[in-house]
Amino acid sequence: MSAHGEAPADTRMMAVIHRALERDLDRAEGALSGGPAPGGAQRVGIARHLQAMMHFLHLHHGGEDAWLWPTMRRLDPSAAELVDRMVEDHLAIAPHLEAVTAAAAAYEGTADGRATLVQALGDLRAPLDPHLRREVDEMMPVVATTLTARQWDDWEQEYFIKPKSKKELGMEGLWLIDGADRAAYDVVVGKVNPLLRFVILGVLGRKYRQECTVRWGADVPVGPQPT
């Protein structure tokens, strides 16, 4: 095993993912609740993005439930109570993911579903927001002292990278660095080689910005924070 593999797990990506989720949930709630109601293209763009986010979060929780939590329970029995809380949180959040997905799908078809979607988002965030904070603030420090970098990287590869196409991963990376500071940016772009990074930031970057303009408006800045 390499020196990197023997190092403690680098769990910083978890905070980056959570920040991206919270950022776009904030954007969606702001667009749906404040000012004029979104028009046709914006309504469809927001609805589809929310459905994609709920699918992402479902897969994210599934990867944790399938490997991360059982592994933590096995390797660090003293963390059992905290792991139980993570599992309980996921169970509490799951029906709200389904509710937002259904409400967003309905809203994609008709503007009449806006109030229902706003309510579903509020109901989701009641259990989701504290879970996201608890996972980063309480669970990840324990993970970092229990798992090696190799174990963490293998888990990411198996559950979150292998199942997706390069285009999906590229758009996901752009979503993660949207609004990111330098530290978060480095965590994400460090996952890809310089050539692929150039393609993602250049070619896919234009597509990501166009989609953001449709769903959030041209006045909402997207992309990494200026250095």
Coordinates of C-alpha atoms in Angstrom, one line a residue, residues 43-209:
R43 CA -39.9 26.4 -14.2
V44 CA -38.9 23.4 -16.1
G45 CA -35.2 24.0 -15.4
I46 CA -35.8 24.3 -11.7
A47 CA -38.1 21.2 -11.6
R48 CA -35.6 19.0 -13.5
H49 CA -32.7 20.2 -11.4
L50 CA -34.5 19.4 -8.2
Q51 CA -35.4 15.9 -9.5
A52 CA -31.7 15.4 -10.3
M53 CA -30.6 16.6 -6.9
M54 CA -33.0 14.2 -5.1
H55 CA -31.7 11.4 -7.2
F56 CA -28.1 12.4 -6.4
L57 CA -28.9 12.5 -2.7
H58 CA -30.7 9.2 -2.8
L59 CA -27.6 7.6 -4.4
H60 CA -25.3 9.4 -1.9
H61 CA -27.2 8.1 1.1
G62 CA -27.4 4.6 -0.5
G63 CA -23.6 4.5 -0.8
E64 CA -23.2 5.5 2.8
D65 CA -25.8 2.9 4.0
A66 CA -24.3 0.1 1.9
W67 CA -20.7 0.5 2.9
L68 CA -19.6 3.5 5.0
W69 CA -21.9 3.0 8.0
P70 CA -21.5 -0.8 8.2
T71 CA -17.7 -0.5 7.9
M72 CA -17.6 2.2 10.6
R73 CA -19.7 0.1 12.9
R74 CA -17.3 -2.9 12.3
L75 CA -14.0 -1.0 12.6
D76 CA -15.0 1.4 15.5
P77 CA -17.7 -0.1 17.8
S78 CA -17.4 3.0 19.9
A79 CA -19.0 5.0 17.1
A80 CA -22.1 2.8 17.0
E81 CA -24.4 5.4 18.5
L82 CA -23.3 8.0 16.0
V83 CA -23.7 5.6 13.2
D84 CA -27.2 4.7 14.4
R85 CA -28.1 8.4 14.3
M86 CA -26.8 8.6 10.7
V87 CA -29.0 5.7 9.7
E88 CA -32.0 7.1 11.5
D89 CA -31.5 10.4 9.8
H90 CA -31.5 8.7 6.4
L91 CA -34.7 6.9 7.2
A92 CA -36.4 10.2 8.2
I93 CA -35.2 12.0 5.1
A94 CA -36.1 9.3 2.5
P95 CA -39.9 10.0 2.3
H96 CA -39.2 13.7 1.8
L97 CA -36.8 13.0 -1.1
E98 CA -39.7 11.1 -2.7
A99 CA -42.1 13.9 -2.0
V100 CA -39.9 16.5 -3.5
T101 CA -39.3 14.4 -6.5
A102 CA -43.0 13.9 -7.1
A103 CA -43.8 17.6 -6.5
A104 CA -41.0 18.7 -8.8
A105 CA -42.2 16.3 -11.5
A106 CA -45.7 17.7 -11.2
Y107 CA -44.4 21.3 -11.3
E108 CA -42.4 20.5 -14.4
G109 CA -45.8 19.8 -16.1
T110 CA -47.8 22.7 -14.6
A111 CA -47.1 25.9 -12.7
D112 CA -50.1 25.0 -10.4
G113 CA -47.8 22.8 -8.4
R114 CA -45.5 25.6 -7.2
A115 CA -47.0 25.8 -3.7
T116 CA -46.9 22.1 -3.2
L117 CA -43.2 22.0 -4.2
V118 CA -42.3 24.9 -1.9
Q119 CA -44.0 23.0 1.0
A120 CA -42.2 19.7 0.1
L121 CA -38.8 21.5 0.1
G122 CA -39.5 23.0 3.5
D123 CA -40.5 19.6 4.9
L124 CA -37.3 18.1 3.5
R125 CA -35.0 20.7 4.9
A126 CA -36.4 20.2 8.5
P127 CA -34.6 16.8 8.8
L128 CA -32.0 17.3 6.1
D129 CA -30.2 20.5 7.2
P130 CA -29.3 19.3 10.7
H131 CA -28.3 15.9 9.3
L132 CA -25.8 17.5 6.9
R133 CA -24.3 19.5 9.7
R134 CA -24.1 16.6 12.0
E135 CA -22.5 14.4 9.4
V136 CA -19.7 16.8 8.7
D137 CA -19.2 18.1 12.3
E138 CA -19.5 14.9 14.2
M139 CA -19.3 11.9 11.9
M140 CA -16.5 12.8 9.5
P141 CA -13.9 13.4 12.2
V142 CA -14.5 9.9 13.4
V143 CA -14.4 8.5 9.9
A144 CA -11.1 10.3 9.3
T145 CA -9.5 8.6 12.3
T146 CA -10.9 5.2 11.4
L147 CA -10.6 4.8 7.7
T148 CA -7.5 5.1 5.5
A149 CA -7.3 7.2 2.4
R150 CA -7.3 4.0 0.3
Q151 CA -10.5 2.8 1.9
W152 CA -12.2 6.1 1.4
D153 CA -11.0 6.5 -2.2
D154 CA -12.1 2.9 -3.0
W155 CA -15.5 3.6 -1.6
E156 CA -15.9 6.8 -3.7
Q157 CA -14.8 4.9 -6.8
E158 CA -17.2 2.0 -6.3
Y159 CA -20.3 3.8 -5.4
F160 CA -20.0 7.3 -6.8
I161 CA -17.6 7.3 -9.8
K162 CA -17.8 3.9 -11.6
P163 CA -21.6 4.0 -12.1
K164 CA -21.5 7.4 -13.9
S165 CA -20.3 8.5 -17.3
K166 CA -17.5 11.0 -17.7
K167 CA -20.0 13.7 -18.8
E168 CA -22.1 13.1 -15.7
L169 CA -19.0 13.3 -13.5
G170 CA -17.9 16.5 -15.3
M171 CA -21.3 18.2 -14.8
E172 CA -21.3 17.0 -11.2
G173 CA -17.8 18.5 -10.7
L174 CA -19.0 21.8 -12.0
W175 CA -22.0 21.7 -9.7
L176 CA -19.6 21.1 -6.8
I177 CA -17.3 24.0 -7.5
D178 CA -20.1 26.5 -8.2
G179 CA -19.5 29.1 -5.5
A180 CA -16.6 27.2 -4.0
D181 CA -13.7 28.9 -2.3
R182 CA -10.1 27.9 -3.2
A183 CA -9.9 25.1 -0.7
A184 CA -13.1 23.4 -1.9
Y185 CA -12.2 24.0 -5.6
D186 CA -8.8 22.2 -5.0
V187 CA -10.6 19.2 -3.4
V188 CA -12.8 18.7 -6.5
V189 CA -10.4 19.5 -9.3
G190 CA -7.7 17.4 -7.7
K191 CA -9.8 14.3 -8.6
V192 CA -9.1 14.7 -12.3
N193 CA -6.0 15.0 -14.5
P194 CA -5.1 18.4 -16.1
L195 CA -6.3 17.4 -19.6
L196 CA -9.7 16.3 -18.4
R197 CA -9.9 19.3 -16.2
F198 CA -9.4 21.6 -19.2
V199 CA -12.3 19.8 -21.1
I200 CA -14.6 20.0 -18.1
L201 CA -14.0 23.6 -17.3
G202 CA -14.0 24.7 -20.9
V203 CA -16.5 22.6 -22.9
L204 CA -18.9 21.4 -20.1
G205 CA -18.4 24.7 -18.2
R206 CA -20.3 26.6 -20.9
K207 CA -23.2 24.1 -20.8
Y208 CA -23.4 24.3 -17.0
R209 CA -23.5 28.1 -17.0

